[in-house]
Amino acid sequence: MEKAATDLLEGVRCLDERALTEVYQAYSAPLYRYAYRLLGEAQEAEELVAETFHRFLAAVRRGHGPQTSLSAYLYRILHNAITDRFRRCPPPDLPLDEELTDGAAGDPAQLGAAHWEQARARALLRRLTPEQRLVLTLKYFEGLSNEEIAAVLDKPTGAVKALQHRGLEALRRLLRREGAWA
Amino acid sequence: MKELPERLDEALAGRLPPDAETAPLLAALSALESLQAGPPRSAEAARAGLEAFLRTARQAPAPSAVSPAPPARLTGWKLTLFRKELSPMNVLVLLALVASLAFGGAGATAYAAQGSLPDEPLYAVKLLTEDLRQELAGDPSAQLALALELAQTRTQEMARLAEAGRAIPEPAAARLGTHLETALQLTAEVGEPQLAAALAQLQQQTQAQLQSVTEARRNAPADLGLRLAEQHLTQTQALTQLGLEAPAQFRNQVRAGQLAPSVTPPAGLTRPGPGAGFGPGDGACDENCTPELDGNSYGPGLQHPAQRQRRPAPSTVSAPAPRRRSCRQPAARAHPSTMGTATGPDLAIRL
């Protein structure tokens, strides 16, 4: 682990305000994107990001918290929070995307088509297992490596590759069932 | 050839061209392409989130930078009688050992004392354990059962002593009387439906004990302890018979402490013969009679029949010394038959 990362982790354990600010500024935006892609609602995504940092602080106070990778630790908290949210209140299959319906500029027909595509993609992701969903989202949207995702899942990289394969297989089956892919 | 997950991963990274198996999977990934470009996050929301995060962090004191160190292990010399560490289990074992040494001896002594006889050194320990059992007996039925059991124990002790040709100490016989008295008082408080059964049990037990004592007396007819025990058992039998015939009278009599019924004393005890002790006897005594204390320094001679009637013939035994009673036991009033009796030998008994 790099010295900067080590110093940052040390500052986090001491609840150093500068270190905490640095962590929030570095990771809150990708976490928000991850949450928004899966939820489709800005307010709900913000709430889950706030919940993620709250749990992170609580763990640090108990003497736990990340030992090696901050990003992996935060993504794992957020992933668990989203999974809990899906279990508690499953979202509708095709929710409205507020960014597309809230005064966005452009052709209404194009906006409608884009909205439909995003809602369909979220619906497909939600039908995967939580781990498959996490692997595909982090790898193809956030660009994390297999090793980084393995750290989030606390599994070996071979398991990440297997999850990736099974996730894509499941996605293909779902699409074929929809009739979009032969 | 590599496995499919491996080839798929290589193809996704662009290190391998798609093949027949990986191509459909890569094509399926395009269904998620619409989520690639997400909306930008609100700067205001990001700032508010950071402030909330820092505010939460300030609410609690900062924890220690390092985890609490485990208890340090000793590496040098330590002046102690024990090992440098005592595990909880070892401490428990040590406490159990100390307790067994402290109380185990007493327990063994008490156990050994249970077979002792009244004239043996450990008998006091036996009585102590019996007193403790009486104190711990909770409900009246348990107390009654214990009193009957202890009365049986006393009777057996007397039989063993008599069989061995040893004298029966007075306290043993007196203690039998106490147990029987307790049993009578507890029986008097038994409810009406159970009274007959309790009295029958008491009568049956005292009958057996009386037979045992009577048999023992054949071997030691002059033993005063056995004689006293026989008196107690006879009195108890008479009272239980009274209870069976007139329960109300039985209750009143026992509650009033009149535990000495009008029982005819055993033959040979009420009318002392010449030389038996005080009193003129029945007027048939010869010169060996005890002089009448009439102040004339002369012997009594033959008494007038009227005078003999005024003075009841004394028994060889007299009223007992006051016994210690528990709080719930009313003080026994002297029975009329005990009044005016003269002091006999070292034995005290109510008639």
Short mmCIF file of C-alpha atoms in Angstrom, two decimals:
data_model
loop_
_atom_site.label_atom_id
_atom_site.label_comp_id
_atom_site.label_asym_id
_atom_site.label_seq_id
_atom_site.Cartn_x
_atom_site.Cartn_y
_atom_site.Cartn_z
CA MET A 1 0.00 0.00 0.00
CA GLU A 2 1.28 3.44 -0.87
CA LYS A 3 2.44 5.79 1.85
CA ALA A 4 -0.23 8.35 0.99
CA ALA A 5 -2.94 5.73 1.35
CA THR A 6 -1.40 4.56 4.60
CA ASP A 7 -1.28 8.09 5.97
CA LEU A 8 -4.86 8.65 4.88
CA LEU A 9 -6.00 5.51 6.66
CA GLU A 10 -4.08 6.54 9.77
CA GLY A 11 -5.75 9.94 9.68
CA VAL A 12 -9.17 8.29 9.27
CA ARG A 13 -8.57 6.09 12.32
CA CYS A 14 -7.76 9.21 14.35
CA LEU A 15 -10.89 10.89 12.90
CA ASP A 16 -8.67 13.60 11.59
CA GLU A 17 -10.93 16.14 9.90
CA ARG A 18 -8.57 16.76 7.02
CA ALA A 19 -8.27 13.08 6.26
CA LEU A 20 -12.02 12.63 6.50
CA THR A 21 -12.61 15.51 4.14
CA GLU A 22 -10.17 14.03 1.69
CA VAL A 23 -11.88 10.67 1.85
CA TYR A 24 -15.31 12.17 1.31
CA GLN A 25 -14.20 14.29 -1.63
CA ALA A 26 -12.41 11.35 -3.24
CA TYR A 27 -15.09 8.71 -2.88
CA SER A 28 -18.49 10.33 -2.48
CA ALA A 29 -18.88 11.09 -6.21
CA PRO A 30 -18.19 7.52 -7.48
CA LEU A 31 -20.35 6.15 -4.71
CA TYR A 32 -23.13 8.47 -5.75
CA ARG A 33 -22.83 7.36 -9.37
CA TYR A 34 -22.93 3.74 -8.37
CA ALA A 35 -26.03 4.30 -6.27
CA TYR A 36 -27.75 6.41 -8.89
CA ARG A 37 -27.18 3.84 -11.64
CA LEU A 38 -28.93 1.22 -9.61
CA LEU A 39 -31.65 3.37 -8.05
CA GLY A 40 -32.39 6.04 -10.66
CA GLU A 41 -33.26 8.64 -8.00
CA ALA A 42 -30.86 11.40 -6.96
CA GLN A 43 -32.35 11.93 -3.53
CA GLU A 44 -32.29 8.27 -2.69
CA ALA A 45 -28.74 7.97 -3.98
CA GLU A 46 -27.66 10.88 -1.74
CA GLU A 47 -29.33 9.25 1.23
CA LEU A 48 -27.49 6.00 0.66
CA VAL A 49 -24.16 7.80 0.24
CA ALA A 50 -24.76 9.60 3.53
CA GLU A 51 -25.69 6.28 5.13
CA THR A 52 -22.48 4.74 3.77
CA PHE A 53 -20.27 7.40 5.34
CA HIS A 54 -22.23 7.20 8.59
CA ARG A 55 -21.61 3.45 8.85
CA PHE A 56 -17.99 4.05 7.92
CA LEU A 57 -17.58 6.50 10.83
CA ALA A 58 -19.27 4.13 13.25
CA ALA A 59 -16.92 1.33 12.25
CA VAL A 60 -13.88 3.56 12.67
CA ARG A 61 -15.03 4.58 16.15
CA ARG A 62 -15.32 0.93 17.14
CA GLY A 63 -11.74 0.40 16.08
CA HIS A 64 -12.70 -1.45 12.92
CA GLY A 65 -12.89 0.17 9.52
CA PRO A 66 -10.73 -0.38 6.46
CA GLN A 67 -7.38 -2.05 6.89
CA THR A 68 -6.08 -1.84 3.34
CA SER A 69 -8.44 -0.38 0.73
CA LEU A 70 -10.68 2.54 1.51
CA SER A 71 -12.59 2.36 -1.75
CA ALA A 72 -13.29 -1.36 -1.40
CA TYR A 73 -14.55 -0.81 2.12
CA LEU A 74 -16.86 2.04 1.11
CA TYR A 75 -18.20 0.21 -1.95
CA ARG A 76 -18.98 -2.81 0.18
CA ILE A 77 -20.95 -0.69 2.65
CA LEU A 78 -22.89 0.95 -0.15
CA HIS A 79 -23.51 -2.35 -1.92
CA ASN A 80 -24.93 -3.81 1.29
CA ALA A 81 -27.07 -0.73 1.86
CA ILE A 82 -28.52 -0.94 -1.66
CA THR A 83 -29.15 -4.65 -1.32
CA ASP A 84 -30.99 -3.98 1.93
CA ARG A 85 -33.01 -1.26 0.24
CA PHE A 86 -34.02 -3.56 -2.61
CA ARG A 87 -35.07 -6.21 -0.13
CA ARG A 88 -37.10 -3.81 2.00
CA CYS A 89 -38.90 -2.00 -0.81
CA PRO A 90 -38.42 -3.47 -4.26
CA PRO A 91 -38.56 -0.67 -6.86
CA PRO A 92 -41.02 -0.84 -9.73
CA ASP A 93 -39.80 -2.58 -12.81
CA LEU A 94 -39.64 0.58 -14.90
CA PRO A 95 -39.33 3.63 -12.64
CA LEU A 96 -39.39 7.13 -14.03
CA ASP A 97 -35.98 8.70 -14.32
CA GLU A 98 -36.32 12.13 -12.77
CA GLU A 99 -33.43 13.55 -14.75
CA LEU A 100 -35.28 12.78 -17.95
CA THR A 101 -38.67 13.97 -16.78
CA ASP A 102 -37.66 17.04 -14.81
CA GLY A 103 -37.30 19.74 -17.44
CA ALA A 104 -34.47 18.14 -19.34
CA ALA A 105 -33.83 19.72 -22.71
CA GLY A 106 -34.20 17.79 -25.89
CA ASP A 107 -36.65 16.00 -28.03
CA PRO A 108 -39.38 14.44 -25.91
CA ALA A 109 -39.34 11.37 -28.10
CA GLN A 110 -35.61 10.89 -27.62
CA LEU A 111 -35.94 11.58 -23.93
CA GLY A 112 -38.65 9.00 -23.68
CA ALA A 113 -36.57 6.42 -25.49
CA ALA A 114 -33.54 7.14 -23.29
CA HIS A 115 -35.68 6.89 -20.21
CA TRP A 116 -37.05 3.57 -21.36
CA GLU A 117 -33.55 2.22 -22.05
CA GLN A 118 -32.23 3.23 -18.61
CA ALA A 119 -35.22 1.84 -16.80
CA ARG A 120 -34.88 -1.42 -18.71
CA ALA A 121 -31.17 -1.64 -17.92
CA ARG A 122 -31.86 -1.10 -14.18
CA ALA A 123 -34.57 -3.70 -14.25
CA LEU A 124 -32.13 -6.15 -15.83
CA LEU A 125 -29.47 -5.40 -13.21
CA ARG A 126 -31.89 -5.87 -10.38
CA ARG A 127 -32.72 -9.34 -11.63
CA LEU A 128 -29.11 -10.42 -11.20
CA THR A 129 -27.79 -11.58 -7.89
CA PRO A 130 -26.32 -8.80 -5.72
CA GLU A 131 -22.77 -10.03 -6.29
CA GLN A 132 -23.21 -10.34 -10.06
CA ARG A 133 -24.72 -6.87 -10.09
CA LEU A 134 -21.83 -5.47 -8.10
CA VAL A 135 -19.19 -7.04 -10.34
CA LEU A 136 -20.75 -5.86 -13.60
CA THR A 137 -21.45 -2.36 -12.31
CA LEU A 138 -18.05 -1.76 -10.79
CA LYS A 139 -16.18 -3.24 -13.71
CA TYR A 140 -18.00 -1.76 -16.69
CA PHE A 141 -19.12 1.57 -15.26
CA GLU A 142 -16.54 2.41 -12.61
CA GLY A 143 -13.61 0.69 -14.27
CA LEU A 144 -12.36 -1.15 -11.19
CA SER A 145 -9.90 -3.99 -11.72
CA ASN A 146 -10.56 -7.57 -10.82
CA GLU A 147 -8.32 -7.19 -7.79
CA GLU A 148 -10.19 -4.12 -6.55
CA ILE A 149 -13.53 -5.84 -6.97
CA ALA A 150 -12.12 -8.90 -5.25
CA ALA A 151 -11.22 -6.64 -2.33
CA VAL A 152 -14.79 -5.30 -2.21
CA LEU A 153 -16.23 -8.80 -2.22
CA ASP A 154 -13.48 -10.19 -0.04
CA LYS A 155 -13.09 -13.02 -2.53
CA PRO A 156 -10.31 -14.17 -4.84
CA THR A 157 -10.05 -12.74 -8.33
CA GLY A 158 -11.03 -16.09 -9.81
CA ALA A 159 -14.37 -15.73 -8.08
CA VAL A 160 -14.75 -12.28 -9.59
CA LYS A 161 -14.19 -13.68 -13.07
CA ALA A 162 -16.69 -16.45 -12.42
CA LEU A 163 -19.25 -13.95 -11.16
CA GLN A 164 -18.63 -11.81 -14.21
CA HIS A 165 -19.24 -14.78 -16.50
CA ARG A 166 -22.37 -15.90 -14.69
CA GLY A 167 -23.68 -12.34 -14.58
CA LEU A 168 -23.28 -11.92 -18.33
CA GLU A 169 -24.83 -15.33 -18.95
CA ALA A 170 -27.81 -14.35 -16.81
CA LEU A 171 -28.06 -11.05 -18.61
CA ARG A 172 -28.07 -12.80 -21.98
CA ARG A 173 -30.78 -15.19 -20.84
CA LEU A 174 -32.91 -12.31 -19.61
CA LEU A 175 -32.52 -10.47 -22.88
CA ARG A 176 -33.28 -13.59 -24.86
CA ARG A 177 -36.37 -14.11 -22.80
CA GLU A 178 -37.44 -10.58 -23.61
CA GLY A 179 -37.10 -11.45 -27.28
CA ALA A 180 -34.60 -8.75 -27.98
CA TRP A 181 -31.78 -11.17 -28.62
CA ALA A 182 -31.99 -14.34 -30.55
CA MET B 1 -7.33 -23.51 -24.01
CA LYS B 2 -8.40 -21.21 -21.21
CA GLU B 3 -11.67 -21.53 -19.41
CA LEU B 4 -14.58 -19.40 -20.54
CA PRO B 5 -14.52 -16.96 -17.58
CA GLU B 6 -10.84 -16.38 -18.21
CA ARG B 7 -11.31 -15.90 -21.97
CA LEU B 8 -14.26 -13.63 -21.34
CA ASP B 9 -12.20 -11.50 -18.99
CA GLU B 10 -9.39 -11.31 -21.55
CA ALA B 11 -11.83 -10.36 -24.30
CA LEU B 12 -13.38 -7.66 -22.14
CA ALA B 13 -9.95 -6.24 -21.49
CA GLY B 14 -9.23 -6.30 -25.25
CA ARG B 15 -6.38 -8.76 -24.89
CA LEU B 16 -8.24 -11.49 -26.78
CA PRO B 17 -10.61 -11.21 -29.74
CA PRO B 18 -14.16 -12.36 -29.08
CA ASP B 19 -14.88 -15.96 -29.98
CA ALA B 20 -18.10 -17.87 -30.53
CA GLU B 21 -18.69 -18.22 -26.83
CA THR B 22 -17.63 -14.81 -25.57
CA ALA B 23 -19.18 -12.71 -28.34
CA PRO B 24 -22.85 -13.21 -27.26
CA LEU B 25 -21.91 -12.40 -23.69
CA LEU B 26 -20.11 -9.23 -24.70
CA ALA B 27 -23.08 -8.26 -26.83
CA ALA B 28 -25.42 -8.69 -23.85
CA LEU B 29 -23.34 -6.17 -21.98
CA SER B 30 -24.42 -3.48 -24.42
CA ALA B 31 -27.93 -3.65 -22.93
CA LEU B 32 -26.54 -1.77 -19.94
CA GLU B 33 -24.89 0.90 -22.07
CA SER B 34 -27.62 3.46 -21.36
CA LEU B 35 -26.48 3.61 -17.70
CA GLN B 36 -22.95 4.60 -18.64
CA ALA B 37 -23.56 8.33 -18.63
CA GLY B 38 -25.12 9.25 -15.34
CA PRO B 39 -26.27 12.75 -14.40
CA PRO B 40 -23.75 14.93 -12.58
CA ARG B 41 -24.05 15.11 -8.85
CA SER B 42 -25.40 18.32 -7.36
CA ALA B 43 -22.53 20.37 -5.90
CA GLU B 44 -24.80 21.66 -3.17
CA ALA B 45 -25.78 18.15 -2.19
CA ALA B 46 -22.13 17.13 -2.14
CA ARG B 47 -21.21 20.06 0.12
CA ALA B 48 -24.11 19.39 2.45
CA GLY B 49 -23.13 15.74 2.59
CA LEU B 50 -19.54 16.60 3.51
CA GLU B 51 -20.65 18.99 6.27
CA ALA B 52 -22.99 16.40 7.72
CA PHE B 53 -20.22 13.80 7.60
CA LEU B 54 -17.73 16.04 9.42
CA ARG B 55 -20.35 17.14 11.93
CA THR B 56 -21.04 13.52 12.77
CA ALA B 57 -17.32 12.85 13.12
CA ARG B 58 -16.97 15.73 15.61
CA GLN B 59 -19.75 14.47 17.86
CA ALA B 60 -17.69 11.77 19.48
CA PRO B 61 -14.15 11.95 20.83
CA ALA B 62 -11.51 10.56 18.60
CA PRO B 63 -10.65 6.98 19.35
CA SER B 64 -7.19 5.87 20.15
CA ALA B 65 -4.95 5.59 17.12
CA VAL B 66 -4.14 2.04 17.98
CA SER B 67 -6.19 -0.82 19.31
CA PRO B 68 -6.01 -1.45 23.06
CA ALA B 69 -3.02 -3.60 23.82
CA PRO B 70 -3.72 -7.02 25.24
CA PRO B 71 -2.53 -7.68 28.80
CA ALA B 72 1.20 -7.90 28.74
CA ARG B 73 2.69 -11.24 29.55
CA LEU B 74 5.32 -11.38 32.20
CA THR B 75 8.76 -12.19 30.94
CA GLY B 76 10.80 -11.67 34.06
CA TRP B 77 10.78 -12.86 37.65
CA LYS B 78 7.80 -12.21 39.82
CA LEU B 79 7.64 -12.77 43.55
CA THR B 80 4.48 -14.68 44.00
CA LEU B 81 3.33 -17.87 45.55
CA PHE B 82 1.35 -18.83 42.53
CA ARG B 83 2.05 -19.00 38.87
CA LYS B 84 2.28 -15.71 37.08
CA GLU B 85 -1.26 -16.08 35.75
CA LEU B 86 -4.27 -17.75 37.27
CA SER B 87 -6.87 -18.89 34.82
CA PRO B 88 -10.50 -18.51 35.94
CA MET B 89 -10.91 -22.28 36.06
CA ASN B 90 -7.88 -22.64 38.30
CA VAL B 91 -9.29 -20.02 40.64
CA LEU B 92 -12.56 -21.93 40.84
CA VAL B 93 -10.74 -25.16 41.57
CA LEU B 94 -8.73 -23.40 44.27
CA LEU B 95 -11.87 -21.99 45.89
CA ALA B 96 -13.56 -25.40 45.78
CA LEU B 97 -10.51 -26.96 47.44
CA VAL B 98 -10.48 -24.36 50.21
CA ALA B 99 -14.23 -24.78 50.77
CA SER B 100 -13.93 -28.54 50.94
CA LEU B 101 -11.11 -28.29 53.45
CA ALA B 102 -13.02 -25.78 55.54
CA PHE B 103 -16.41 -27.42 55.51
CA GLY B 104 -15.72 -30.94 54.36
CA GLY B 105 -14.37 -31.94 57.76
CA ALA B 106 -17.46 -30.63 59.50
CA GLY B 107 -19.66 -32.44 57.01
CA ALA B 108 -17.81 -35.69 57.55
CA THR B 109 -18.09 -35.27 61.31
CA ALA B 110 -21.81 -34.61 61.09
CA TYR B 111 -22.23 -37.66 58.88
CA ALA B 112 -20.27 -39.84 61.26
CA ALA B 113 -22.28 -38.52 64.20
CA GLN B 114 -25.57 -39.79 62.81
CA GLY B 115 -24.92 -43.27 64.13
CA SER B 116 -23.81 -42.17 67.57
CA LEU B 117 -25.65 -42.99 70.80
CA PRO B 118 -26.52 -40.61 73.65
CA ASP B 119 -23.51 -41.54 75.75
CA GLU B 120 -21.02 -41.06 72.94
CA PRO B 121 -18.92 -37.98 72.20
CA LEU B 122 -20.39 -37.26 68.77
CA TYR B 123 -23.96 -37.35 70.02
CA ALA B 124 -23.97 -33.58 70.57
CA VAL B 125 -23.15 -33.12 66.89
CA LYS B 126 -26.03 -35.39 65.99
CA LEU B 127 -28.43 -33.32 68.09
CA LEU B 128 -27.04 -30.16 66.51
CA THR B 129 -27.80 -31.42 63.03
CA GLU B 130 -31.28 -32.42 64.15
CA ASP B 131 -31.91 -28.95 65.55
CA LEU B 132 -30.74 -27.50 62.27
CA ARG B 133 -33.11 -29.73 60.36
CA GLN B 134 -35.96 -28.63 62.58
CA GLU B 135 -35.12 -25.01 61.96
CA LEU B 136 -35.04 -25.58 58.21
CA ALA B 137 -38.24 -27.61 58.04
CA GLY B 138 -40.63 -25.33 56.21
CA ASP B 139 -44.28 -26.26 56.28
CA PRO B 140 -46.06 -27.87 59.23
CA SER B 141 -46.42 -31.22 57.49
CA ALA B 142 -42.65 -31.42 57.05
CA GLN B 143 -42.18 -30.42 60.68
CA LEU B 144 -44.60 -33.12 61.79
CA ALA B 145 -42.87 -35.76 59.70
CA LEU B 146 -39.53 -34.70 61.12
CA ALA B 147 -40.80 -34.80 64.70
CA LEU B 148 -42.08 -38.33 64.18
CA GLU B 149 -38.81 -39.35 62.57
CA LEU B 150 -36.77 -37.93 65.44
CA ALA B 151 -39.00 -39.62 68.00
CA GLN B 152 -38.37 -42.88 66.20
CA THR B 153 -34.64 -42.17 66.26
CA ARG B 154 -34.71 -41.58 70.03
CA THR B 155 -36.58 -44.81 70.62
CA GLN B 156 -34.13 -46.79 68.52
CA GLU B 157 -31.22 -45.24 70.41
CA MET B 158 -32.74 -46.30 73.71
CA ALA B 159 -33.31 -49.83 72.44
CA ARG B 160 -29.70 -50.08 71.31
CA LEU B 161 -28.41 -48.78 74.61
CA ALA B 162 -30.58 -51.16 76.57
CA GLU B 163 -29.53 -54.04 74.38
CA ALA B 164 -25.91 -53.18 75.10
CA GLY B 165 -26.67 -53.01 78.81
CA ARG B 166 -25.92 -49.30 79.00
CA ALA B 167 -28.01 -46.81 80.96
CA ILE B 168 -30.31 -44.45 79.13
CA PRO B 169 -29.27 -40.84 79.83
CA GLU B 170 -32.03 -38.58 80.96
CA PRO B 171 -31.63 -35.99 78.15
CA ALA B 172 -32.36 -38.66 75.57
CA ALA B 173 -35.66 -39.54 77.17
CA ALA B 174 -36.50 -35.87 77.69
CA ARG B 175 -35.79 -35.21 74.05
CA LEU B 176 -38.18 -37.99 73.08
CA GLY B 177 -40.82 -36.17 75.11
CA THR B 178 -40.07 -32.96 73.26
CA HIS B 179 -40.45 -34.63 69.88
CA LEU B 180 -43.74 -36.21 70.89
CA GLU B 181 -44.99 -32.92 72.29
CA THR B 182 -44.10 -31.16 69.04
CA ALA B 183 -45.87 -33.86 67.08
CA LEU B 184 -48.98 -33.47 69.22
CA GLN B 185 -49.02 -29.70 68.80
CA LEU B 186 -48.59 -29.91 65.05
CA THR B 187 -51.26 -32.58 64.82
CA ALA B 188 -53.65 -30.35 66.73
CA GLU B 189 -53.29 -27.73 64.00
CA VAL B 190 -53.98 -30.16 61.16
CA GLY B 191 -57.18 -29.48 59.28
CA GLU B 192 -60.31 -31.43 60.08
CA PRO B 193 -60.19 -33.76 57.08
CA GLN B 194 -56.61 -34.83 57.77
CA LEU B 195 -56.78 -34.91 61.55
CA ALA B 196 -57.98 -38.48 61.87
CA ALA B 197 -55.26 -39.76 59.55
CA ALA B 198 -52.58 -37.76 61.38
CA LEU B 199 -53.75 -39.03 64.75
CA ALA B 200 -53.88 -42.60 63.48
CA GLN B 201 -50.34 -42.30 62.20
CA LEU B 202 -49.14 -40.85 65.48
CA GLN B 203 -50.92 -43.52 67.45
CA GLN B 204 -49.56 -46.30 65.27
CA GLN B 205 -46.02 -45.03 65.56
CA THR B 206 -46.12 -44.48 69.29
CA GLN B 207 -47.65 -47.91 69.73
CA ALA B 208 -44.69 -49.50 67.98
CA GLN B 209 -42.28 -47.36 69.95
CA LEU B 210 -43.98 -48.23 73.18
CA GLN B 211 -43.62 -51.90 72.43
CA SER B 212 -39.93 -51.37 71.72
CA VAL B 213 -39.40 -49.48 74.96
CA THR B 214 -41.42 -52.00 76.96
CA GLU B 215 -39.31 -54.77 75.55
CA ALA B 216 -36.17 -52.88 76.41
CA ARG B 217 -37.39 -52.40 79.92
CA ARG B 218 -37.52 -56.14 80.40
CA ASN B 219 -33.75 -56.12 80.16
CA ALA B 220 -33.37 -53.03 82.34
CA PRO B 221 -36.43 -52.66 84.52
CA ALA B 222 -34.77 -50.16 86.83
CA ASP B 223 -33.59 -47.83 84.08
CA LEU B 224 -35.10 -44.44 84.72
CA GLY B 225 -34.62 -43.22 81.17
CA LEU B 226 -36.64 -46.07 79.78
CA ARG B 227 -39.27 -45.49 82.39
CA LEU B 228 -39.48 -41.84 81.43
CA ALA B 229 -39.73 -42.74 77.74
CA GLU B 230 -42.50 -45.17 78.49
CA GLN B 231 -44.35 -42.42 80.31
CA HIS B 232 -44.07 -40.03 77.38
CA LEU B 233 -45.24 -42.61 74.90
CA THR B 234 -48.14 -43.63 77.08
CA GLN B 235 -49.22 -40.02 77.48
CA THR B 236 -49.03 -39.44 73.76
CA GLN B 237 -51.06 -42.54 73.08
CA ALA B 238 -53.73 -41.39 75.49
CA LEU B 239 -53.90 -37.98 73.86
CA THR B 240 -54.13 -39.39 70.37
CA GLN B 241 -56.94 -41.62 71.52
CA LEU B 242 -58.63 -38.54 72.91
CA GLY B 243 -58.16 -36.83 69.57
CA LEU B 244 -59.80 -39.69 67.74
CA GLU B 245 -62.76 -39.70 70.07
CA ALA B 246 -63.15 -35.96 70.76
CA PRO B 247 -61.13 -33.88 68.30
CA ALA B 248 -62.26 -30.53 69.69
CA GLN B 249 -61.27 -31.45 73.19
CA PHE B 250 -57.97 -32.75 71.92
CA ARG B 251 -57.25 -29.48 70.14
CA ASN B 252 -58.18 -27.39 73.14
CA GLN B 253 -56.12 -29.45 75.48
CA VAL B 254 -53.04 -29.46 73.29
CA ARG B 255 -53.33 -25.77 72.44
CA ALA B 256 -53.64 -25.00 76.12
CA GLY B 257 -50.43 -26.85 76.69
CA GLN B 258 -52.09 -29.55 78.71
CA LEU B 259 -50.04 -32.23 77.23
CA ALA B 260 -50.02 -34.27 80.36
CA PRO B 261 -53.26 -36.19 80.18
CA SER B 262 -54.91 -37.94 82.98
CA VAL B 263 -53.02 -41.02 82.34
CA THR B 264 -52.75 -43.71 84.84
CA PRO B 265 -49.09 -44.04 85.57
CA PRO B 266 -47.52 -47.39 85.05
CA ALA B 267 -48.14 -49.82 87.78
CA GLY B 268 -45.58 -49.75 90.50
CA LEU B 269 -44.70 -46.09 90.07
CA THR B 270 -47.59 -44.38 91.79
CA ARG B 271 -47.52 -46.11 95.07
CA PRO B 272 -44.05 -46.29 96.38
CA GLY B 273 -43.44 -49.03 98.80
CA PRO B 274 -41.53 -48.77 101.98
CA GLY B 275 -38.23 -47.03 101.57
CA ALA B 276 -39.16 -45.63 98.21
CA GLY B 277 -38.71 -42.03 99.33
CA PHE B 278 -40.82 -39.41 100.94
CA GLY B 279 -44.27 -39.75 102.31
CA PRO B 280 -45.99 -42.06 104.60
CA GLY B 281 -47.11 -44.53 102.04
CA ASP B 282 -50.46 -46.11 102.55
CA GLY B 283 -50.10 -46.37 106.22
CA ALA B 284 -48.93 -49.91 106.04
CA CYS B 285 -45.30 -49.10 106.37
CA ASP B 286 -43.25 -50.19 109.26
CA GLU B 287 -40.58 -48.26 111.10
CA ASN B 288 -38.68 -47.55 107.93
CA CYS B 289 -41.26 -45.01 106.80
CA THR B 290 -40.15 -41.45 106.26
CA PRO B 291 -41.11 -39.36 109.31
CA GLU B 292 -43.97 -36.93 108.91
CA LEU B 293 -42.69 -33.39 109.14
CA ASP B 294 -45.09 -32.25 111.83
CA GLY B 295 -42.45 -30.64 114.02
CA ASN B 296 -42.71 -33.07 116.84
CA SER B 297 -39.53 -34.85 115.89
CA TYR B 298 -41.33 -38.07 116.26
CA GLY B 299 -42.39 -40.50 113.72
CA PRO B 300 -45.77 -40.24 112.09
CA GLY B 301 -47.19 -43.40 113.28
CA LEU B 302 -50.38 -44.48 111.66
CA GLN B 303 -52.19 -41.73 109.94
CA HIS B 304 -55.79 -40.98 109.98
CA PRO B 305 -57.50 -42.07 106.80
CA ALA B 306 -58.79 -38.53 106.24
CA GLN B 307 -55.27 -37.17 106.40
CA ARG B 308 -54.09 -39.67 103.85
CA GLN B 309 -56.78 -38.58 101.46
CA ARG B 310 -55.74 -34.93 101.73
CA ARG B 311 -52.25 -35.71 100.69
CA PRO B 312 -52.00 -37.62 97.51
CA ALA B 313 -49.55 -40.33 97.42
CA PRO B 314 -46.37 -39.01 95.92
CA SER B 315 -44.82 -40.54 92.94
CA THR B 316 -41.26 -41.52 92.67
CA VAL B 317 -41.00 -38.97 89.92
CA SER B 318 -41.95 -35.33 89.93
CA ALA B 319 -42.50 -32.39 87.61
CA PRO B 320 -39.76 -31.77 85.13
CA ALA B 321 -37.52 -28.83 85.04
CA PRO B 322 -38.80 -26.14 82.64
CA ARG B 323 -37.82 -26.99 79.12
CA ARG B 324 -36.84 -24.49 76.52
CA ARG B 325 -39.70 -24.00 74.07
CA SER B 326 -39.95 -22.53 70.70
CA CYS B 327 -41.98 -19.34 70.25
CA ARG B 328 -45.02 -21.07 68.85
CA GLN B 329 -45.18 -23.55 71.68
CA PRO B 330 -47.24 -22.29 74.58
CA ALA B 331 -45.79 -22.76 77.99
CA ALA B 332 -47.15 -25.91 79.47
CA ARG B 333 -49.19 -25.40 82.54
CA ALA B 334 -48.61 -27.69 85.37
CA HIS B 335 -51.09 -30.47 85.38
CA PRO B 336 -52.97 -30.85 88.63
CA SER B 337 -51.50 -34.25 89.01
CA THR B 338 -48.04 -32.73 89.15
CA MET B 339 -48.82 -30.24 91.89
CA GLY B 340 -47.70 -30.96 95.33
CA THR B 341 -45.58 -33.87 94.36
CA ALA B 342 -42.38 -34.25 96.13
CA THR B 343 -39.06 -34.41 94.52
CA GLY B 344 -38.04 -37.90 93.80
CA PRO B 345 -34.77 -39.13 92.52
CA ASP B 346 -32.79 -37.23 89.94
CA LEU B 347 -35.47 -37.87 87.41
CA ALA B 348 -38.14 -35.27 86.68
CA ILE B 349 -41.31 -36.20 84.90
CA ARG B 350 -44.85 -34.98 84.77
CA LEU B 351 -47.58 -37.34 85.43
#
